[in-house]
Amino acid sequence: MRRKLVVGNWKMHGSRAANAELLSALLKARPFGGDVAVCVPAVFLNETAATLAGSDLRWGGQDCSAHEQGAYTGEISATMLAEAGCRYVIVGHSERRAYHREDDALVAAKAQAALARGVTPIVCVGETLAQREAGDTEAVVKRQLSVVIHQLAHCASEIVVAYEPVWAIGTGLTATPEQAQAVHHVLRAQLQAATGHGERMKILYGGSVKADNAATLFGQPDIDGGLIGGAALKAADFIAICRAAG
Ligand code: 13P
């Protein structure tokens, strides 16, 4: 039985006051039935670590550099994330792919850098609306994942995968549980064929997960939890989603 995982992706939101309120509500709401983590803007990592240290809540970054160190202004290395106590880092989010032109090879290199430092990469894959309408969903997500699997070789079973259809992110349009399950099933078969460990790997769903649709999504056989954007910013909503995974 795979343990569920719910990860809040705060994106570029938060403030010291708002974070303190949100994290203290999360701490009070424990224990949850599954694992829970928050991926926060890098400047908030140290205070998040200080607040959550000693609890069963985990934290992580939203991106990392593929490089170990060097003259890369504005970048954050996996080593730095590890030093800040990060359990996870999101790589290949569709917003990074779209606004920062990250391609599959770069995403794979970032995943490798994270794993090398003991930080679990949450590798995002997902199709655009045009790709779905063209019937290319499976081909797109399989290609995105295959580049990462190839790069990581025998370590590929250490990643978490997040299926995030681009058309469902921040739009209020959620994939139906059946649509999401169908893609998760394909991804798990791909992971199983490539690593032999697909049955124990986590595949999260992301894209307009809310308190009222989380339980049905998480009830699908191949959906192991969620990567939550907007609804991760309000304590009551995020707590309800975490409980739906329990
Ligand atoms: P929303 O939950 O706001 O749709 O965002 C999903 C997401 O991009 C999480 O990484």
PDB file of C-alpha atoms and ligand atoms in Angstrom:
ATOM      1  CA  MET A   1       0.000   0.000   0.000  1.00  0.00           C
ATOM      2  CA  ARG A   2       1.497   3.337  -1.032  1.00  0.00           C
ATOM      3  CA  ARG A   3       1.299   6.074   1.572  1.00  0.00           C
ATOM      4  CA  LYS A   4      -0.422   9.202   0.288  1.00  0.00           C
ATOM      5  CA  LEU A   5       1.472  12.477  -0.067  1.00  0.00           C
ATOM      6  CA  VAL A   6      -0.014  15.974  -0.276  1.00  0.00           C
ATOM      7  CA  VAL A   7       2.344  18.802  -1.226  1.00  0.00           C
ATOM      8  CA  GLY A   8       1.421  22.474  -1.153  1.00  0.00           C
ATOM      9  CA  ASN A   9       3.116  24.485  -3.901  1.00  0.00           C
ATOM     10  CA  TRP A  10       2.940  28.048  -2.678  1.00  0.00           C
ATOM     11  CA  LYS A  11       4.350  29.384  -5.975  1.00  0.00           C
ATOM     12  CA  MET A  12       5.217  33.100  -5.586  1.00  0.00           C
ATOM     13  CA  HIS A  13       2.889  33.689  -2.669  1.00  0.00           C
ATOM     14  CA  GLY A  14       3.375  34.234   1.007  1.00  0.00           C
ATOM     15  CA  SER A  15       4.707  36.701   3.536  1.00  0.00           C
ATOM     16  CA  ARG A  16       6.278  36.168   6.925  1.00  0.00           C
ATOM     17  CA  ALA A  17       3.005  36.927   8.680  1.00  0.00           C
ATOM     18  CA  ALA A  18       0.813  34.827   6.372  1.00  0.00           C
ATOM     19  CA  ASN A  19       3.263  31.904   6.458  1.00  0.00           C
ATOM     20  CA  ALA A  20       3.405  31.893  10.246  1.00  0.00           C
ATOM     21  CA  GLU A  21      -0.380  31.737  10.423  1.00  0.00           C
ATOM     22  CA  LEU A  22      -0.668  29.001   7.807  1.00  0.00           C
ATOM     23  CA  LEU A  23       2.096  26.826   9.235  1.00  0.00           C
ATOM     24  CA  SER A  24       0.834  27.122  12.770  1.00  0.00           C
ATOM     25  CA  ALA A  25      -2.652  26.042  11.632  1.00  0.00           C
ATOM     26  CA  LEU A  26      -1.101  23.042   9.857  1.00  0.00           C
ATOM     27  CA  LEU A  27       0.892  22.084  12.925  1.00  0.00           C
ATOM     28  CA  LYS A  28      -2.257  22.267  15.054  1.00  0.00           C
ATOM     29  CA  ALA A  29      -4.254  20.154  12.593  1.00  0.00           C
ATOM     30  CA  ARG A  30      -1.858  17.204  12.747  1.00  0.00           C
ATOM     31  CA  PRO A  31      -1.654  14.303  12.660  1.00  0.00           C
ATOM     32  CA  PHE A  32      -2.676  13.594   9.071  1.00  0.00           C
ATOM     33  CA  GLY A  33      -3.124  10.097   7.718  1.00  0.00           C
ATOM     34  CA  GLY A  34      -0.580  10.607   4.925  1.00  0.00           C
ATOM     35  CA  ASP A  35       2.580  12.632   4.430  1.00  0.00           C
ATOM     36  CA  VAL A  36       2.290  16.412   4.050  1.00  0.00           C
ATOM     37  CA  ALA A  37       4.838  18.918   2.752  1.00  0.00           C
ATOM     38  CA  VAL A  38       4.988  22.556   1.683  1.00  0.00           C
ATOM     39  CA  CYS A  39       7.186  23.844  -1.157  1.00  0.00           C
ATOM     40  CA  VAL A  40       7.805  27.483  -0.356  1.00  0.00           C
ATOM     41  CA  PRO A  41       9.653  30.388  -1.980  1.00  0.00           C
ATOM     42  CA  ALA A  42      13.369  30.007  -1.261  1.00  0.00           C
ATOM     43  CA  VAL A  43      13.628  33.055   0.974  1.00  0.00           C
ATOM     44  CA  PHE A  44      11.119  31.466   3.341  1.00  0.00           C
ATOM     45  CA  LEU A  45      12.875  28.095   3.590  1.00  0.00           C
ATOM     46  CA  ASN A  46      14.866  28.816   6.714  1.00  0.00           C
ATOM     47  CA  GLU A  47      11.937  30.129   8.712  1.00  0.00           C
ATOM     48  CA  THR A  48       9.759  27.262   7.440  1.00  0.00           C
ATOM     49  CA  ALA A  49      12.453  24.832   8.570  1.00  0.00           C
ATOM     50  CA  ALA A  50      12.622  26.474  11.985  1.00  0.00           C
ATOM     51  CA  THR A  51       8.833  26.326  12.366  1.00  0.00           C
ATOM     52  CA  LEU A  52       8.358  22.739  11.176  1.00  0.00           C
ATOM     53  CA  ALA A  53      11.520  21.163  12.593  1.00  0.00           C
ATOM     54  CA  GLY A  54      10.707  18.298  14.905  1.00  0.00           C
ATOM     55  CA  SER A  55       7.248  17.804  13.381  1.00  0.00           C
ATOM     56  CA  ASP A  56       6.247  15.244  10.763  1.00  0.00           C
ATOM     57  CA  LEU A  57       5.547  18.005   8.224  1.00  0.00           C
ATOM     58  CA  ARG A  58       8.177  18.328   5.480  1.00  0.00           C
ATOM     59  CA  TRP A  59       9.260  21.252   3.336  1.00  0.00           C
ATOM     60  CA  GLY A  60      10.896  21.768  -0.008  1.00  0.00           C
ATOM     61  CA  GLY A  61      11.900  24.122  -2.795  1.00  0.00           C
ATOM     62  CA  GLN A  62      10.084  24.937  -6.016  1.00  0.00           C
ATOM     63  CA  ASP A  63      13.076  24.590  -8.344  1.00  0.00           C
ATOM     64  CA  CYS A  64      16.821  24.028  -8.217  1.00  0.00           C
ATOM     65  CA  SER A  65      19.782  24.519 -10.477  1.00  0.00           C
ATOM     66  CA  ALA A  66      21.240  21.647 -12.451  1.00  0.00           C
ATOM     67  CA  HIS A  67      24.675  22.983 -11.481  1.00  0.00           C
ATOM     68  CA  GLU A  68      26.507  22.196  -8.280  1.00  0.00           C
ATOM     69  CA  GLN A  69      27.744  25.780  -7.744  1.00  0.00           C
ATOM     70  CA  GLY A  70      29.230  28.653  -9.666  1.00  0.00           C
ATOM     71  CA  ALA A  71      28.493  31.898 -11.463  1.00  0.00           C
ATOM     72  CA  TYR A  72      24.755  31.369 -11.953  1.00  0.00           C
ATOM     73  CA  THR A  73      23.171  34.541 -10.633  1.00  0.00           C
ATOM     74  CA  GLY A  74      19.765  33.993  -9.122  1.00  0.00           C
ATOM     75  CA  GLU A  75      20.003  30.205  -9.015  1.00  0.00           C
ATOM     76  CA  ILE A  76      19.765  27.943  -5.973  1.00  0.00           C
ATOM     77  CA  SER A  77      21.629  24.653  -5.782  1.00  0.00           C
ATOM     78  CA  ALA A  78      20.339  21.336  -4.552  1.00  0.00           C
ATOM     79  CA  THR A  79      23.081  21.431  -1.914  1.00  0.00           C
ATOM     80  CA  MET A  80      21.611  24.665  -0.541  1.00  0.00           C
ATOM     81  CA  LEU A  81      18.153  23.108  -0.449  1.00  0.00           C
ATOM     82  CA  ALA A  82      19.559  20.084   1.353  1.00  0.00           C
ATOM     83  CA  GLU A  83      21.250  22.340   3.863  1.00  0.00           C
ATOM     84  CA  ALA A  84      17.903  24.060   4.470  1.00  0.00           C
ATOM     85  CA  GLY A  85      16.497  20.665   5.378  1.00  0.00           C
ATOM     86  CA  CYS A  86      14.401  20.228   2.237  1.00  0.00           C
ATOM     87  CA  ARG A  87      12.930  16.787   1.714  1.00  0.00           C
ATOM     88  CA  TYR A  88      11.562  17.708  -1.725  1.00  0.00           C
ATOM     89  CA  VAL A  89      12.085  19.992  -4.680  1.00  0.00           C
ATOM     90  CA  ILE A  90       9.624  20.506  -7.515  1.00  0.00           C
ATOM     91  CA  VAL A  91      11.294  20.292 -10.937  1.00  0.00           C
ATOM     92  CA  GLY A  92       9.794  20.813 -14.366  1.00  0.00           C
ATOM     93  CA  HIS A  93       6.673  22.611 -13.225  1.00  0.00           C
ATOM     94  CA  SER A  94       4.777  23.761 -16.308  1.00  0.00           C
ATOM     95  CA  GLU A  95       5.222  27.383 -15.215  1.00  0.00           C
ATOM     96  CA  ARG A  96       9.016  26.884 -15.305  1.00  0.00           C
ATOM     97  CA  ARG A  97       8.748  25.114 -18.660  1.00  0.00           C
ATOM     98  CA  ALA A  98       6.580  27.903 -20.090  1.00  0.00           C
ATOM     99  CA  TYR A  99       8.072  31.056 -18.566  1.00  0.00           C
ATOM    100  CA  HIS A 100      11.691  29.961 -18.201  1.00  0.00           C
ATOM    101  CA  ARG A 101      11.906  27.776 -21.293  1.00  0.00           C
ATOM    102  CA  GLU A 102      12.965  24.679 -19.394  1.00  0.00           C
ATOM    103  CA  ASP A 103      13.112  21.612 -21.603  1.00  0.00           C
ATOM    104  CA  ASP A 104      13.003  17.932 -20.743  1.00  0.00           C
ATOM    105  CA  ALA A 105      16.793  17.604 -20.673  1.00  0.00           C
ATOM    106  CA  LEU A 106      17.186  20.472 -18.208  1.00  0.00           C
ATOM    107  CA  VAL A 107      14.407  19.095 -16.019  1.00  0.00           C
ATOM    108  CA  ALA A 108      16.169  15.718 -15.992  1.00  0.00           C
ATOM    109  CA  ALA A 109      19.484  17.351 -15.053  1.00  0.00           C
ATOM    110  CA  LYS A 110      17.771  19.201 -12.196  1.00  0.00           C
ATOM    111  CA  ALA A 111      16.194  15.969 -10.967  1.00  0.00           C
ATOM    112  CA  GLN A 112      19.618  14.338 -11.023  1.00  0.00           C
ATOM    113  CA  ALA A 113      21.219  17.223  -9.112  1.00  0.00           C
ATOM    114  CA  ALA A 114      18.514  16.997  -6.452  1.00  0.00           C
ATOM    115  CA  LEU A 115      18.815  13.234  -6.012  1.00  0.00           C
ATOM    116  CA  ALA A 116      22.580  13.517  -5.743  1.00  0.00           C
ATOM    117  CA  ARG A 117      22.062  15.729  -2.692  1.00  0.00           C
ATOM    118  CA  GLY A 118      19.410  13.544  -1.108  1.00  0.00           C
ATOM    119  CA  VAL A 119      16.512  15.834  -2.021  1.00  0.00           C
ATOM    120  CA  THR A 120      13.589  14.023  -3.644  1.00  0.00           C
ATOM    121  CA  PRO A 121      12.613  15.643  -6.935  1.00  0.00           C
ATOM    122  CA  ILE A 122       8.897  15.965  -7.637  1.00  0.00           C
ATOM    123  CA  VAL A 123       9.013  15.762 -11.414  1.00  0.00           C
ATOM    124  CA  CYS A 124       6.062  17.459 -13.097  1.00  0.00           C
ATOM    125  CA  VAL A 125       4.667  16.320 -16.418  1.00  0.00           C
ATOM    126  CA  GLY A 126       1.511  17.360 -18.217  1.00  0.00           C
ATOM    127  CA  GLU A 127      -0.051  18.216 -21.531  1.00  0.00           C
ATOM    128  CA  THR A 128      -1.466  21.499 -22.784  1.00  0.00           C
ATOM    129  CA  LEU A 129      -5.081  21.774 -23.877  1.00  0.00           C
ATOM    130  CA  ALA A 130      -4.039  21.752 -27.542  1.00  0.00           C
ATOM    131  CA  GLN A 131      -2.035  18.568 -26.991  1.00  0.00           C
ATOM    132  CA  ARG A 132      -4.977  16.901 -25.243  1.00  0.00           C
ATOM    133  CA  GLU A 133      -7.366  17.935 -27.992  1.00  0.00           C
ATOM    134  CA  ALA A 134      -4.968  16.548 -30.576  1.00  0.00           C
ATOM    135  CA  GLY A 135      -5.008  13.207 -28.751  1.00  0.00           C
ATOM    136  CA  ASP A 136      -1.353  13.533 -27.759  1.00  0.00           C
ATOM    137  CA  THR A 137      -1.682  13.399 -23.970  1.00  0.00           C
ATOM    138  CA  GLU A 138      -0.070   9.995 -23.474  1.00  0.00           C
ATOM    139  CA  ALA A 139       2.744  10.643 -25.915  1.00  0.00           C
ATOM    140  CA  VAL A 140       3.568  13.999 -24.300  1.00  0.00           C
ATOM    141  CA  VAL A 141       3.684  12.835 -20.694  1.00  0.00           C
ATOM    142  CA  LYS A 142       5.557   9.650 -21.592  1.00  0.00           C
ATOM    143  CA  ARG A 143       8.163  11.629 -23.490  1.00  0.00           C
ATOM    144  CA  GLN A 144       8.607  14.091 -20.608  1.00  0.00           C
ATOM    145  CA  LEU A 145       9.022  11.265 -18.115  1.00  0.00           C
ATOM    146  CA  SER A 146      11.220   9.102 -20.320  1.00  0.00           C
ATOM    147  CA  VAL A 147      13.927  11.765 -20.536  1.00  0.00           C
ATOM    148  CA  VAL A 148      14.108  11.870 -16.735  1.00  0.00           C
ATOM    149  CA  ILE A 149      14.077   8.078 -16.412  1.00  0.00           C
ATOM    150  CA  HIS A 150      16.847   7.762 -18.963  1.00  0.00           C
ATOM    151  CA  GLN A 151      19.027  10.370 -17.245  1.00  0.00           C
ATOM    152  CA  LEU A 152      18.565   8.929 -13.754  1.00  0.00           C
ATOM    153  CA  ALA A 153      18.999   5.286 -14.773  1.00  0.00           C
ATOM    154  CA  HIS A 154      18.958   3.074 -11.666  1.00  0.00           C
ATOM    155  CA  CYS A 155      18.016   6.040  -9.397  1.00  0.00           C
ATOM    156  CA  ALA A 156      14.804   6.731 -11.323  1.00  0.00           C
ATOM    157  CA  SER A 157      12.716   4.854  -8.785  1.00  0.00           C
ATOM    158  CA  GLU A 158      13.612   7.492  -6.151  1.00  0.00           C
ATOM    159  CA  ILE A 159      11.585  10.298  -7.728  1.00  0.00           C
ATOM    160  CA  VAL A 160       8.014  11.391  -7.125  1.00  0.00           C
ATOM    161  CA  VAL A 161       6.037  12.130 -10.287  1.00  0.00           C
ATOM    162  CA  ALA A 162       3.321  14.785 -10.485  1.00  0.00           C
ATOM    163  CA  TYR A 163       0.841  14.707 -13.342  1.00  0.00           C
ATOM    164  CA  GLU A 164      -0.333  18.273 -13.838  1.00  0.00           C
ATOM    165  CA  PRO A 165      -2.383  18.880 -16.975  1.00  0.00           C
ATOM    166  CA  VAL A 166      -1.471  22.453 -17.950  1.00  0.00           C
ATOM    167  CA  TRP A 167      -5.093  23.272 -18.789  1.00  0.00           C
ATOM    168  CA  ALA A 168      -6.157  22.403 -15.226  1.00  0.00           C
ATOM    169  CA  ILE A 169      -3.614  24.559 -13.385  1.00  0.00           C
ATOM    170  CA  GLY A 170      -5.142  27.606 -11.744  1.00  0.00           C
ATOM    171  CA  THR A 171      -8.139  27.462 -14.072  1.00  0.00           C
ATOM    172  CA  GLY A 172     -10.719  25.739 -11.888  1.00  0.00           C
ATOM    173  CA  LEU A 173     -10.933  23.071 -14.613  1.00  0.00           C
ATOM    174  CA  THR A 174     -10.000  19.820 -12.911  1.00  0.00           C
ATOM    175  CA  ALA A 175      -9.281  16.650 -14.810  1.00  0.00           C
ATOM    176  CA  THR A 176     -12.065  14.230 -13.998  1.00  0.00           C
ATOM    177  CA  PRO A 177     -10.962  11.426 -11.695  1.00  0.00           C
ATOM    178  CA  GLU A 178     -11.256   9.077 -14.700  1.00  0.00           C
ATOM    179  CA  GLN A 179      -9.106  11.315 -16.943  1.00  0.00           C
ATOM    180  CA  ALA A 180      -6.465  11.661 -14.252  1.00  0.00           C
ATOM    181  CA  GLN A 181      -6.521   7.953 -13.385  1.00  0.00           C
ATOM    182  CA  ALA A 182      -6.063   7.016 -17.043  1.00  0.00           C
ATOM    183  CA  VAL A 183      -2.886   9.092 -17.307  1.00  0.00           C
ATOM    184  CA  HIS A 184      -1.576   7.927 -13.930  1.00  0.00           C
ATOM    185  CA  HIS A 185      -2.073   4.340 -15.033  1.00  0.00           C
ATOM    186  CA  VAL A 186       0.005   4.960 -18.154  1.00  0.00           C
ATOM    187  CA  LEU A 187       2.742   6.667 -16.132  1.00  0.00           C
ATOM    188  CA  ARG A 188       2.868   3.860 -13.580  1.00  0.00           C
ATOM    189  CA  ALA A 189       3.179   1.261 -16.309  1.00  0.00           C
ATOM    190  CA  GLN A 190       6.042   3.282 -17.780  1.00  0.00           C
ATOM    191  CA  LEU A 191       7.756   3.540 -14.381  1.00  0.00           C
ATOM    192  CA  GLN A 192       7.262  -0.153 -13.743  1.00  0.00           C
ATOM    193  CA  ALA A 193       8.691  -1.133 -17.114  1.00  0.00           C
ATOM    194  CA  ALA A 194      11.703   1.158 -16.692  1.00  0.00           C
ATOM    195  CA  THR A 195      12.569   0.658 -13.023  1.00  0.00           C
ATOM    196  CA  GLY A 196      10.766  -2.447 -11.814  1.00  0.00           C
ATOM    197  CA  HIS A 197       9.533  -0.345  -8.867  1.00  0.00           C
ATOM    198  CA  GLY A 198       6.531   1.401 -10.380  1.00  0.00           C
ATOM    199  CA  GLU A 199       4.171  -0.180  -7.882  1.00  0.00           C
ATOM    200  CA  ARG A 200       5.826   1.533  -4.921  1.00  0.00           C
ATOM    201  CA  MET A 201       6.460   4.920  -6.583  1.00  0.00           C
ATOM    202  CA  LYS A 202       4.236   7.913  -5.888  1.00  0.00           C
ATOM    203  CA  ILE A 203       2.361   9.694  -8.661  1.00  0.00           C
ATOM    204  CA  LEU A 204       0.597  12.878  -7.519  1.00  0.00           C
ATOM    205  CA  TYR A 205      -2.160  14.724  -9.341  1.00  0.00           C
ATOM    206  CA  GLY A 206      -2.105  18.522  -9.587  1.00  0.00           C
ATOM    207  CA  GLY A 207      -4.460  21.022 -11.203  1.00  0.00           C
ATOM    208  CA  SER A 208      -7.337  22.732  -9.400  1.00  0.00           C
ATOM    209  CA  VAL A 209      -7.474  20.229  -6.552  1.00  0.00           C
ATOM    210  CA  LYS A 210      -9.893  21.637  -3.977  1.00  0.00           C
ATOM    211  CA  ALA A 211     -11.384  20.481  -0.706  1.00  0.00           C
ATOM    212  CA  ASP A 212     -14.492  19.226  -2.498  1.00  0.00           C
ATOM    213  CA  ASN A 213     -12.831  17.167  -5.240  1.00  0.00           C
ATOM    214  CA  ALA A 214      -9.745  15.865  -3.436  1.00  0.00           C
ATOM    215  CA  ALA A 215     -11.268  12.720  -1.947  1.00  0.00           C
ATOM    216  CA  THR A 216     -12.570  11.420  -5.277  1.00  0.00           C
ATOM    217  CA  LEU A 217      -9.283  12.125  -7.031  1.00  0.00           C
ATOM    218  CA  PHE A 218      -7.230  10.546  -4.253  1.00  0.00           C
ATOM    219  CA  GLY A 219      -9.577   7.567  -4.269  1.00  0.00           C
ATOM    220  CA  GLN A 220      -8.383   6.506  -7.729  1.00  0.00           C
ATOM    221  CA  PRO A 221      -6.117   3.467  -7.665  1.00  0.00           C
ATOM    222  CA  ASP A 222      -3.070   5.151  -9.214  1.00  0.00           C
ATOM    223  CA  ILE A 223      -3.403   8.610  -7.638  1.00  0.00           C
ATOM    224  CA  ASP A 224      -1.171   8.774  -4.581  1.00  0.00           C
ATOM    225  CA  GLY A 225      -1.955  12.297  -3.441  1.00  0.00           C
ATOM    226  CA  GLY A 226      -1.771  15.809  -4.816  1.00  0.00           C
ATOM    227  CA  LEU A 227       0.345  18.807  -5.691  1.00  0.00           C
ATOM    228  CA  ILE A 228      -1.793  21.714  -4.610  1.00  0.00           C
ATOM    229  CA  GLY A 229      -1.504  25.335  -5.767  1.00  0.00           C
ATOM    230  CA  GLY A 230      -4.154  27.894  -4.884  1.00  0.00           C
ATOM    231  CA  ALA A 231      -5.892  25.775  -2.265  1.00  0.00           C
ATOM    232  CA  ALA A 232      -2.615  25.296  -0.391  1.00  0.00           C
ATOM    233  CA  LEU A 233      -2.605  28.958   0.628  1.00  0.00           C
ATOM    234  CA  LYS A 234      -5.692  28.812   2.839  1.00  0.00           C
ATOM    235  CA  ALA A 235      -5.250  26.752   5.978  1.00  0.00           C
ATOM    236  CA  ALA A 236      -8.807  25.413   6.103  1.00  0.00           C
ATOM    237  CA  ASP A 237      -8.742  24.316   2.452  1.00  0.00           C
ATOM    238  CA  PHE A 238      -5.300  22.741   2.598  1.00  0.00           C
ATOM    239  CA  ILE A 239      -6.081  20.937   5.842  1.00  0.00           C
ATOM    240  CA  ALA A 240      -9.288  19.531   4.314  1.00  0.00           C
ATOM    241  CA  ILE A 241      -7.277  18.292   1.306  1.00  0.00           C
ATOM    242  CA  CYS A 242      -4.652  16.724   3.576  1.00  0.00           C
ATOM    243  CA  ARG A 243      -7.419  14.965   5.493  1.00  0.00           C
ATOM    244  CA  ALA A 244      -8.949  13.712   2.243  1.00  0.00           C
ATOM    245  CA  ALA A 245      -5.691  11.849   1.662  1.00  0.00           C
ATOM    246  CA  GLY A 246      -5.697  10.274   5.113  1.00  0.00           C
TER     247      GLY A 246
HETATM  248  P1  13P B   1      -3.696  24.963  -8.728  1.00  0.00           P
HETATM  249  O1  13P B   1      -4.012  23.979  -7.615  1.00  0.00           O
HETATM  250  O2  13P B   1      -3.766  26.390  -8.297  1.00  0.00           O
HETATM  251  O3  13P B   1      -4.468  24.648  -9.973  1.00  0.00           O
HETATM  252  O4  13P B   1      -2.145  24.729  -9.094  1.00  0.00           O
HETATM  253  C1  13P B   1      -1.686  23.448  -9.316  1.00  0.00           C
HETATM  254  C2  13P B   1      -0.214  23.495  -9.411  1.00  0.00           C
HETATM  255  O5  13P B   1       0.342  24.036 -10.342  1.00  0.00           O
HETATM  256  C3  13P B   1       0.553  22.869  -8.330  1.00  0.00           C
HETATM  257  O6  13P B   1       1.899  22.759  -8.658  1.00  0.00           O
END
